[in-house]
Short mmCIF file of C-alpha atoms in Angstrom, two decimals:
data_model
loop_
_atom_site.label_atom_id
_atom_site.label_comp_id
_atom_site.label_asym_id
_atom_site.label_seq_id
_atom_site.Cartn_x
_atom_site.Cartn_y
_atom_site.Cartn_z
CA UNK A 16 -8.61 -12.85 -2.34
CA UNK A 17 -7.13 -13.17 1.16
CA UNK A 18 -4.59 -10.37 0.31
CA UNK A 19 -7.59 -7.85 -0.37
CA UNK A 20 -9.38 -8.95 2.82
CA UNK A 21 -6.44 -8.72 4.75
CA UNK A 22 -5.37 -5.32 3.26
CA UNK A 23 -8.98 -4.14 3.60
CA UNK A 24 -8.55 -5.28 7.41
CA UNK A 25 -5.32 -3.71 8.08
CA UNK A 26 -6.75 -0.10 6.30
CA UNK A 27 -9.69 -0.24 8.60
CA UNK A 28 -7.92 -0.50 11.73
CA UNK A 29 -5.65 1.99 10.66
CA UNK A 30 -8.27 4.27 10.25
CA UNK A 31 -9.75 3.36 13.34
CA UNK A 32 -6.38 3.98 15.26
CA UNK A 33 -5.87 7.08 13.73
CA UNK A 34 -9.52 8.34 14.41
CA UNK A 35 -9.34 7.64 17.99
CA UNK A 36 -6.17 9.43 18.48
CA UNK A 37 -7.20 12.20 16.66
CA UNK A 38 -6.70 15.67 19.16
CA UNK A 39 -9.49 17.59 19.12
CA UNK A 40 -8.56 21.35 18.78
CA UNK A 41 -11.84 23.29 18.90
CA UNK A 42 -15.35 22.45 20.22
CA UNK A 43 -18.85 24.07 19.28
CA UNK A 44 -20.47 25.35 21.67
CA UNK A 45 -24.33 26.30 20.38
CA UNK A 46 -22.20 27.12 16.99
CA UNK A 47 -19.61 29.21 18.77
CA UNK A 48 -16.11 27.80 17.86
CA UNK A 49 -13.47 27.58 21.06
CA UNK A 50 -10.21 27.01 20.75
CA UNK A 51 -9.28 24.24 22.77
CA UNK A 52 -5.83 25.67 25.25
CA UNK A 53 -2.81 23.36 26.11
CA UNK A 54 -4.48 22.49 29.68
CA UNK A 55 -7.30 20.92 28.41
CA UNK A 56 -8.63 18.35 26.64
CA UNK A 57 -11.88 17.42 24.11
CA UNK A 58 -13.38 14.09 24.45
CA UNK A 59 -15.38 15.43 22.04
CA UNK A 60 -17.26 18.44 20.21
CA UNK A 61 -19.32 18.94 22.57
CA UNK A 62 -17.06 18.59 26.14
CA UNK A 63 -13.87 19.41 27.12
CA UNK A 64 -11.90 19.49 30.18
CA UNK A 65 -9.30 19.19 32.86
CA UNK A 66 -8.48 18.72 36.28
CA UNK A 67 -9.75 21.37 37.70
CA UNK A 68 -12.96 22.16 35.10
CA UNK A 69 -15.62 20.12 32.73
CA UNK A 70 -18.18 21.65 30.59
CA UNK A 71 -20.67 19.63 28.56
CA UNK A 72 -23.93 20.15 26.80
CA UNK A 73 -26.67 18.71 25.62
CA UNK A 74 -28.79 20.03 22.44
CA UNK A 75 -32.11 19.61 22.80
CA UNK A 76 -34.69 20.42 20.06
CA UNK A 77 -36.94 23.43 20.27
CA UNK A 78 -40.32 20.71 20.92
CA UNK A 79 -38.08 19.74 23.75
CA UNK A 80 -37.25 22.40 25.06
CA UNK A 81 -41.09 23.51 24.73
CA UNK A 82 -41.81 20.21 26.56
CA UNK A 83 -39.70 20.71 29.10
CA UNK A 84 -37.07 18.10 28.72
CA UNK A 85 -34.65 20.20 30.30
CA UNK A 86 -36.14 19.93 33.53
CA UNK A 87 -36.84 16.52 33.85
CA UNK A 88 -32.89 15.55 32.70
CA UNK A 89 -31.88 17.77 36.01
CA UNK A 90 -34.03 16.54 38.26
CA UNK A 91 -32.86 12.95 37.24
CA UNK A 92 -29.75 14.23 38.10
CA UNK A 93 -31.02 14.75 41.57
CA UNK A 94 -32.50 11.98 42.16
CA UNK A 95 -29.31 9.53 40.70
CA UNK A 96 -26.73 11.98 42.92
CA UNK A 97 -25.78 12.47 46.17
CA UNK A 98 -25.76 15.78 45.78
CA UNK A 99 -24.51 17.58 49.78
CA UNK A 100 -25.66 21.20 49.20
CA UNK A 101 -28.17 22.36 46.46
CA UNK A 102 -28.57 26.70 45.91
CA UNK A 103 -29.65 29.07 42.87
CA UNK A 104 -27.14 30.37 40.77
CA UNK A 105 -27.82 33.20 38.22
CA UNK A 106 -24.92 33.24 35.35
CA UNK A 107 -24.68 34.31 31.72
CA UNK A 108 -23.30 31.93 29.25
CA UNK A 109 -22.33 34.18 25.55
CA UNK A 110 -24.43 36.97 27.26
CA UNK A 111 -27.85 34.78 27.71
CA UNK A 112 -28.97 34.64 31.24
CA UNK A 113 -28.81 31.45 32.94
CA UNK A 114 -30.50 30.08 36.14
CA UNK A 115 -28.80 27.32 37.10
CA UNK A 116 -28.41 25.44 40.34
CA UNK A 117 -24.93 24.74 42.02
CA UNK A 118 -24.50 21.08 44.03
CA UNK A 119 -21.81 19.84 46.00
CA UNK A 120 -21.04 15.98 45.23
CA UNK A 121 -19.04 13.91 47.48
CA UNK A 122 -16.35 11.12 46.01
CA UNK A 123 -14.80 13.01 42.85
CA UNK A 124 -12.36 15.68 42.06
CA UNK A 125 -14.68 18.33 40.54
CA UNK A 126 -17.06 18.64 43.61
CA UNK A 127 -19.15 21.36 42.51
CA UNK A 128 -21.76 20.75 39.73
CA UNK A 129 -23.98 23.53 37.97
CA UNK A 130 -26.80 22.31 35.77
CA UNK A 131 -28.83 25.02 33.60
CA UNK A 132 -30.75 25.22 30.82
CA UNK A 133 -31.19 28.11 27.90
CA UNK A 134 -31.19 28.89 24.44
CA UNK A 135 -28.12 30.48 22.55
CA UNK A 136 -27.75 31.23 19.25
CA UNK A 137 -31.30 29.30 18.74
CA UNK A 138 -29.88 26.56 20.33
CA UNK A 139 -32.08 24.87 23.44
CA UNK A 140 -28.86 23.33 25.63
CA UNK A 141 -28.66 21.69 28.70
CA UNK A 142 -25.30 23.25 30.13
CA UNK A 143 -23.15 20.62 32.69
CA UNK A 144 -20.65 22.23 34.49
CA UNK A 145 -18.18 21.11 37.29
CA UNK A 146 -15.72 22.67 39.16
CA UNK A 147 -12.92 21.52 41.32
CA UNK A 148 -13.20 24.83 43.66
CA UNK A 149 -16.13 26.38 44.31
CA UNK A 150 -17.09 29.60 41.97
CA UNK A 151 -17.84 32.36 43.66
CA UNK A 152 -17.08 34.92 41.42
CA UNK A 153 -15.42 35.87 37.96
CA UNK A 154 -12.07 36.21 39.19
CA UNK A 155 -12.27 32.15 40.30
CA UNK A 156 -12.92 31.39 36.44
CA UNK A 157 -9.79 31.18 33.83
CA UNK A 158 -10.59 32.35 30.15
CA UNK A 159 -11.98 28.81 28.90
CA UNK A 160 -14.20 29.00 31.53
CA UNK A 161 -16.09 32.19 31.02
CA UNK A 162 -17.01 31.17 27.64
CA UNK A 163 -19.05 28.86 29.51
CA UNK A 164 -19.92 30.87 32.57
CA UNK A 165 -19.90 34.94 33.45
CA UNK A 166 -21.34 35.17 37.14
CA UNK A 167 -23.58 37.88 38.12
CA UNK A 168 -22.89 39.93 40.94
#
């Protein structure tokens, strides 16, 4: 009896261990598959990163989106932030136009923070982006990043 336990013990750790260093290799992004390059890293499905760029989202159902969630998860965002500078930014994330706004946040690597909200591929999402530079154009964006973002001009 205390060999099955054991064994039973040692297979669930195992299993843990192995699940937690499991590299993730593709996200989905509103049921978009990306490939997930050399210089970045998933924590998970649904955000990836590195030092110079972070992209999350949020899925919100359509009732929430109707209800206007969205909104009220940015502006608590405000209000928990220090947030220096706060301006519009108009974007297009897999060719759906985005109004986002852009913040500048004191005490971390990725100072620049865009929060936006749309629908892709019938998807509501709340879209978290950050930045180590500022992004003032396509040309400041590497290929992972414009699946996320495509500035307008």
């Amino acid at each position: 009896m205390k060999l099955k336990i054991t064994l039973i013990a040692f297979i669930i750790i195992c299993l843990n261990t192995y699940s937690q260093n499991t590299i993730i290799k593709k996200v989905n992004y509103a049921n978009i598959e990306i490939d997930v390059p050399l210089n970045y890293k998933a924590n998970s499905e649904f955000e990836i990163e590195n030092d110079n760029f972070s992209a999350q989202w949020l899925y919100l159902s359509k009732e929430m989106f109707e209800q206007q969630v969205q909104n009220q998860i940015i502006k608590q965002f405000e209000e928990q932030t220090q947030a220096k500078e706060i301006s519009v930014i108009n974007f297009t994330s897999n060719g759906v136009k985005f109004k986002g706004k852009i913040y500048k946040i004191k005490n971390t690597d990725l100072k620049f923070k865009i929060l936006a909200s749309g629908i892709i591929n019938n998807q509501p999402l709340v879209l978290n982006l950050s930045f180590k530079n500022e992004p003032k154009s396509n040309a400041d964006l590497d290929q992972l990043m414009r699946n996320f973002i495509k500035i307008e001009d």
